[in-house]
XYZ file of C-alpha atoms in Angstrom:
422
model
C 83.764 132.424 65.334
C 85.485 133.176 62.055
C 89.018 132.054 62.861
C 87.732 128.706 64.057
C 85.628 128.306 60.920
C 88.664 129.045 58.725
C 90.754 126.491 60.583
C 88.033 123.874 60.226
C 87.560 124.741 56.556
C 91.232 124.347 55.727
C 91.355 121.061 57.638
C 88.797 119.642 55.224
C 90.263 120.997 51.973
C 92.301 118.903 49.540
C 95.917 120.087 49.414
C 97.907 120.229 46.196
C 101.454 118.941 46.661
C 103.957 121.655 47.511
C 106.859 122.213 49.873
C 104.750 123.933 52.513
C 102.389 120.964 52.801
C 103.346 119.207 56.028
C 101.697 115.865 56.611
C 98.938 115.773 59.169
C 100.150 114.123 62.326
C 103.841 114.870 61.892
C 105.074 116.508 65.059
C 102.068 115.378 67.089
C 102.951 111.735 67.416
C 106.561 110.930 66.538
C 106.882 108.246 63.865
C 109.029 106.347 66.320
C 111.063 106.950 69.453
C 114.547 105.667 70.009
C 117.256 105.849 72.644
C 120.959 104.932 72.440
C 122.767 104.151 75.701
C 126.309 103.528 76.951
C 127.063 100.376 78.992
C 130.312 98.582 79.806
C 131.098 95.857 77.284
C 132.340 92.345 78.042
C 134.885 92.921 75.260
C 138.145 94.593 76.264
C 138.573 98.085 74.844
C 134.921 98.275 73.749
C 131.759 99.983 75.010
C 128.315 98.452 74.504
C 125.764 100.610 72.759
C 122.187 99.498 73.476
C 119.682 100.968 71.015
C 115.965 100.858 71.859
C 113.332 101.537 69.189
C 109.716 102.193 70.177
C 107.119 102.208 67.384
C 103.584 103.417 68.243
C 100.760 101.263 66.865
C 99.134 104.319 65.326
C 101.921 104.897 62.801
C 102.025 101.371 61.363
C 99.385 99.881 59.097
C 97.309 97.005 60.468
C 95.455 94.652 58.137
C 92.536 92.347 58.935
C 93.451 88.779 59.769
C 91.502 85.687 60.823
C 91.972 86.329 64.525
C 92.105 90.138 64.537
C 94.545 92.610 63.032
C 98.227 92.279 62.167
C 101.015 94.671 61.244
C 104.673 94.280 60.444
C 107.650 96.543 60.056
C 111.404 96.331 59.663
C 114.064 98.222 61.569
C 117.554 99.018 60.306
C 120.170 100.555 62.584
C 123.282 101.800 60.818
C 126.337 102.967 62.739
C 128.518 105.335 60.719
C 131.542 107.461 61.515
C 131.046 110.962 62.905
C 131.172 112.503 59.415
C 128.307 110.220 58.313
C 130.430 108.911 55.448
C 131.750 105.458 56.401
C 129.508 102.582 57.491
C 130.916 100.870 60.587
C 128.235 98.221 61.167
C 124.546 97.623 60.551
C 121.698 95.443 61.826
C 118.279 94.815 60.247
C 115.364 92.838 61.666
C 111.606 92.416 61.313
C 108.899 92.859 63.926
C 105.273 91.693 63.828
C 102.439 93.026 65.952
C 98.929 91.609 66.398
C 95.778 92.873 68.059
C 92.299 91.445 68.466
C 90.575 94.836 68.498
C 90.810 97.590 65.902
C 90.477 100.277 68.579
C 93.737 99.040 70.090
C 95.566 99.634 66.822
C 94.412 103.280 66.796
C 95.363 104.072 70.374
C 98.241 106.471 70.983
C 99.054 104.568 74.174
C 100.066 101.280 72.500
C 103.513 100.606 71.115
C 106.134 97.913 70.519
C 109.722 98.122 71.783
C 112.708 96.253 70.370
C 116.423 96.553 71.078
C 119.825 95.695 69.609
C 123.337 95.961 71.022
C 126.637 96.961 69.404
C 130.129 96.571 70.883
C 132.274 99.399 69.514
C 135.394 101.359 70.310
C 134.711 104.544 72.305
C 134.353 107.347 69.777
C 131.906 109.759 68.156
C 129.414 108.135 65.775
C 126.379 108.829 63.619
C 123.339 106.619 64.218
C 120.874 106.186 61.367
C 117.637 104.459 62.384
C 115.088 103.485 59.725
C 111.628 101.997 60.267
C 109.723 100.661 57.241
C 106.098 99.559 57.339
C 105.847 96.207 55.568
C 102.337 96.763 54.201
C 102.431 100.404 53.051
C 106.205 100.402 52.367
C 106.450 103.824 53.978
C 109.782 104.378 55.662
C 110.841 106.833 58.332
C 114.439 107.775 59.128
C 116.190 109.506 62.019
C 119.866 110.456 61.994
C 121.651 111.618 65.147
C 125.153 112.072 66.533
C 126.206 109.912 69.486
C 129.266 109.710 71.715
C 130.293 106.279 72.943
C 132.147 106.847 76.214
C 135.093 104.897 77.587
C 133.710 103.134 80.670
C 136.970 101.500 81.713
C 138.789 102.676 84.817
C 138.325 102.488 88.573
C 134.868 104.098 88.662
C 132.420 104.688 85.802
C 128.667 105.100 85.319
C 126.458 103.927 82.456
C 123.744 105.999 80.836
C 120.374 106.248 82.566
C 117.246 104.303 81.628
C 113.914 105.766 82.706
C 111.602 102.959 83.851
C 108.005 102.985 82.649
C 106.938 99.739 84.308
C 108.194 96.476 85.789
C 106.811 93.136 84.613
C 107.458 89.472 85.329
C 108.391 87.240 82.406
C 108.999 83.527 82.982
C 109.470 84.155 86.678
C 112.016 86.936 86.166
C 111.404 90.620 86.742
C 112.106 92.856 83.769
C 111.877 96.595 83.293
C 109.914 98.306 80.551
C 112.000 101.329 79.494
C 110.393 104.723 79.016
C 111.834 105.425 75.568
C 109.492 108.364 74.914
C 110.807 110.020 78.129
C 107.380 111.377 79.108
C 106.983 110.895 82.864
C 103.636 112.636 83.417
C 101.719 109.404 84.065
C 104.187 107.992 86.622
C 102.314 108.614 89.871
C 104.596 106.544 92.105
C 107.662 108.650 91.408
C 110.408 108.728 88.804
C 112.116 105.329 88.517
C 115.402 104.741 86.749
C 118.017 102.074 86.153
C 121.754 102.454 85.633
C 125.016 100.681 86.337
C 128.065 101.734 88.355
C 131.339 99.999 87.548
C 133.891 99.739 90.353
C 137.283 98.063 90.561
C 136.893 97.339 94.301
C 134.485 97.319 97.234
C 133.723 100.879 98.356
C 131.052 103.286 99.604
C 130.179 106.353 97.554
C 127.619 109.151 97.631
C 125.113 109.247 94.777
C 123.193 112.467 94.197
C 119.950 112.608 92.180
C 119.263 116.115 90.910
C 116.371 117.315 88.707
C 116.433 120.797 87.167
C 114.003 122.555 84.860
C 114.689 124.149 81.486
C 115.883 127.343 83.166
C 118.354 125.420 85.325
C 116.368 125.834 88.543
C 116.670 122.887 90.938
C 113.368 121.038 91.304
C 114.384 117.970 93.278
C 117.506 116.564 94.943
C 118.371 113.528 97.056
C 121.700 112.116 98.168
C 122.191 108.514 99.268
C 125.096 106.298 100.272
C 125.703 103.499 97.777
C 127.576 100.377 98.821
C 129.459 99.036 95.815
C 131.023 95.669 95.164
C 133.740 94.981 92.631
C 132.417 94.762 89.062
C 128.986 95.747 87.799
C 126.550 97.289 90.304
C 122.925 97.327 89.103
C 121.089 100.351 90.508
C 117.291 100.530 90.487
C 116.203 103.733 92.210
C 112.950 105.682 92.486
C 112.827 109.410 93.101
C 109.796 109.762 95.357
C 107.202 112.301 94.272
C 109.217 115.004 92.513
C 106.845 117.919 91.824
C 106.887 118.116 88.039
C 104.486 120.332 86.133
C 104.306 120.292 82.347
C 107.703 121.100 80.889
C 111.198 119.880 80.021
C 113.655 118.669 82.655
C 117.141 117.289 83.127
C 118.167 114.539 85.540
C 121.757 114.402 86.794
C 123.114 111.409 88.686
C 126.340 112.579 90.323
C 128.810 110.281 92.078
C 131.013 111.700 94.861
C 133.916 110.132 96.722
C 134.337 110.084 100.522
C 135.771 113.612 100.382
C 132.661 114.885 98.580
C 134.583 115.305 95.331
C 132.650 114.731 92.116
C 133.983 111.646 90.322
C 131.598 111.160 87.423
C 128.078 111.980 86.289
C 125.316 110.794 83.957
C 122.618 113.030 82.464
C 119.151 112.288 81.090
C 116.717 114.768 79.565
C 112.994 114.084 79.847
C 109.675 115.904 79.863
C 106.291 115.836 81.530
C 103.248 116.140 79.270
C 99.723 114.969 79.881
C 97.995 112.609 77.457
C 95.714 114.474 75.075
C 98.090 117.394 74.601
C 99.894 117.551 71.214
C 103.384 116.129 71.349
C 105.101 119.405 70.479
C 103.597 121.175 73.512
C 106.086 120.842 76.364
C 106.239 124.396 77.708
C 102.853 125.634 78.932
C 103.740 129.334 79.006
C 105.065 129.200 75.456
C 102.058 127.179 74.266
C 99.745 129.871 75.642
C 101.729 132.609 73.854
C 101.408 130.616 70.627
C 97.602 130.834 70.835
C 97.754 134.474 69.701
C 96.480 133.614 66.208
C 93.291 131.948 67.398
C 92.412 133.521 70.756
C 91.019 136.785 72.034
C 93.339 138.881 74.141
C 90.943 138.522 77.063
C 91.078 134.707 76.761
C 94.867 134.723 76.788
C 94.906 137.051 79.802
C 92.516 134.746 81.650
C 94.855 131.787 81.175
C 98.031 133.748 81.936
C 96.576 135.284 85.097
C 95.918 131.879 86.703
C 97.135 131.839 90.343
C 99.281 128.711 89.897
C 100.529 126.223 87.281
C 97.798 123.668 87.902
C 95.049 126.230 87.401
C 96.799 127.601 84.318
C 96.897 124.108 82.820
C 93.211 123.595 83.638
C 92.216 126.872 81.951
C 94.386 126.041 78.952
C 92.807 122.606 78.508
C 89.292 123.977 79.088
C 89.869 126.470 76.254
C 90.792 123.732 73.790
C 88.040 121.349 74.959
C 85.493 124.044 74.154
C 86.821 124.148 70.576
C 86.820 120.364 70.064
C 84.681 119.685 66.929
C 84.266 116.015 67.941
C 84.015 115.929 71.760
C 82.709 112.373 71.644
C 86.132 111.117 70.479
C 89.582 111.107 72.114
C 91.067 113.235 69.344
C 90.718 117.019 69.341
C 91.368 117.862 65.695
C 91.585 121.640 66.164
C 93.977 121.337 69.105
C 96.297 118.960 67.263
C 96.179 120.711 63.897
C 96.895 124.122 65.376
C 100.077 123.028 67.118
C 101.116 120.922 64.142
C 101.136 124.158 62.155
C 102.990 125.968 64.938
C 105.652 123.267 64.974
C 105.966 123.226 61.201
C 106.316 127.015 61.136
C 108.920 126.886 63.904
C 110.931 124.364 61.916
C 110.693 125.878 58.428
C 110.309 129.655 58.771
C 112.761 130.535 61.548
C 115.002 133.535 61.020
C 115.993 136.182 63.564
C 112.900 135.189 65.496
C 111.156 131.864 65.979
C 109.435 130.575 62.854
C 105.903 130.730 64.231
C 106.337 134.464 64.914
C 107.377 135.327 61.337
C 104.949 136.564 58.689
C 105.113 133.206 56.915
C 104.531 131.437 60.209
C 101.528 133.647 60.946
C 99.869 132.918 57.589
C 100.693 129.214 57.710
C 99.363 128.822 61.255
C 96.187 130.724 60.467
C 95.350 129.211 57.079
C 97.446 126.074 56.809
C 99.497 125.032 53.766
C 98.890 127.079 50.609
C 97.433 125.435 47.522
C 100.320 126.693 45.431
C 103.698 128.346 46.004
C 105.722 130.334 43.475
C 109.332 131.031 44.385
C 111.400 133.750 42.736
C 114.811 133.721 44.429
C 116.891 135.051 41.508
C 114.669 137.366 39.465
C 116.579 140.019 37.494
C 116.328 143.470 39.092
C 114.077 142.141 41.843
C 114.489 141.105 45.442
C 113.717 137.437 46.262
C 110.019 136.859 46.804
C 107.420 134.123 47.202
C 103.757 134.027 46.264
C 101.344 131.829 48.256
C 97.930 131.105 46.729
C 94.883 129.970 48.695
C 92.375 129.176 45.963
C 89.485 128.205 48.211
C 89.303 131.597 49.908
C 90.515 133.529 46.831
C 93.512 135.020 48.551
C 97.145 135.497 47.545
C 100.051 136.519 49.784
C 103.393 137.916 48.636
C 106.483 137.709 50.838
C 109.617 139.697 49.957
C 113.143 139.170 51.287
C 114.151 142.808 51.707
C 117.549 142.051 53.241
C 118.702 139.146 51.079
C 119.210 136.969 54.156
C 115.980 134.950 53.994
C 113.931 137.384 56.071
C 110.692 137.215 54.090
C 108.129 139.884 55.030
C 104.487 140.018 54.012
C 103.766 142.959 51.680
C 100.255 142.001 50.596
C 97.636 144.451 51.892
C 95.454 142.721 54.445
C 91.773 143.335 54.860
C 88.580 141.608 55.836
C 87.465 140.392 59.231
C 89.195 137.031 58.751
C 92.569 138.766 59.040
C 91.914 139.624 62.653
C 92.150 135.852 63.220
C 90.383 136.263 66.545
C 86.839 135.089 67.270
């Protein structure tokens, strides 16, 4: 199967440094997860921002120790103004992780969660979160915008925390937050925690509403909530919502006695089974993206499944059959293919999604080129790029005919490899 052989070949080739070389693993397992949440502060005129940082074991470097393996990393959370110009406050701390077994350090299911709180005036902010591995000195940064809401008033609701598990520590029950927001493994229902702030004793209606990416309602429940004055801690489980693989939104809506909406809190999450690359959250789209590696008949077989469960089974069966190392948990072809799809989507998008462009097609099929020549300002010439793949003796030329970054492949294509179907 020639396309599979090409993909395997490129996986094993050394890659010369260039812009199109995306690191293996990026996009499959996030370097770290984080979540920033609004809660009422004990300080007048302030709102408390709780920031959770979850670092998977697999992305930090463990070293051998006397009693097993140890790793360490530092976390820095910087709060800046909305324009990302002025530093408001900053916190830095170190974390250490130990494991007796090396296999534990390689598992995608193990992680360490830490949290810090900030009391700030309600406003729009920029959050910069940096994680640095203490052994390798590699650092990873995420920068996001965040709105800190004013939770004062007669009725207000905090942000929502998805609950992964509940544990007992020193005789007290504590929740383990689901920072990654993947709920596929939660068989007992979707559990969440939030707070309602009330200035008096009252009864209100709380609606729990789940909708899919298209806005279609998947689940709803409405319950009466008896509130006391002050902070009301709500721990609620949505029993057995039918969630297939995909992205979802949870709304918690609070209504008064006249059924008038008072306030709401929203949480996005997704459902994805373990073993599927992290970028795959929409099954139908993931099947469409297989066009560069699959026969048309294979795609039709998956798409024609009678229901979502059968479609998922056929999809996974396809990729299991291509696994070069079935004796391990990792399916290198599966992960590498969607890593390339995600990279193409991010870097080659134009009028259409990046993976559908000519550059995205070549990158997904052959991986990063060995060398890239860019000619954006040649005299009497339209902008063009030249991609060289030394190991298969091929060169591809992309020309921006419009001047708006819409690079099209002009290189004649030939040979059975170009059909990129087995």
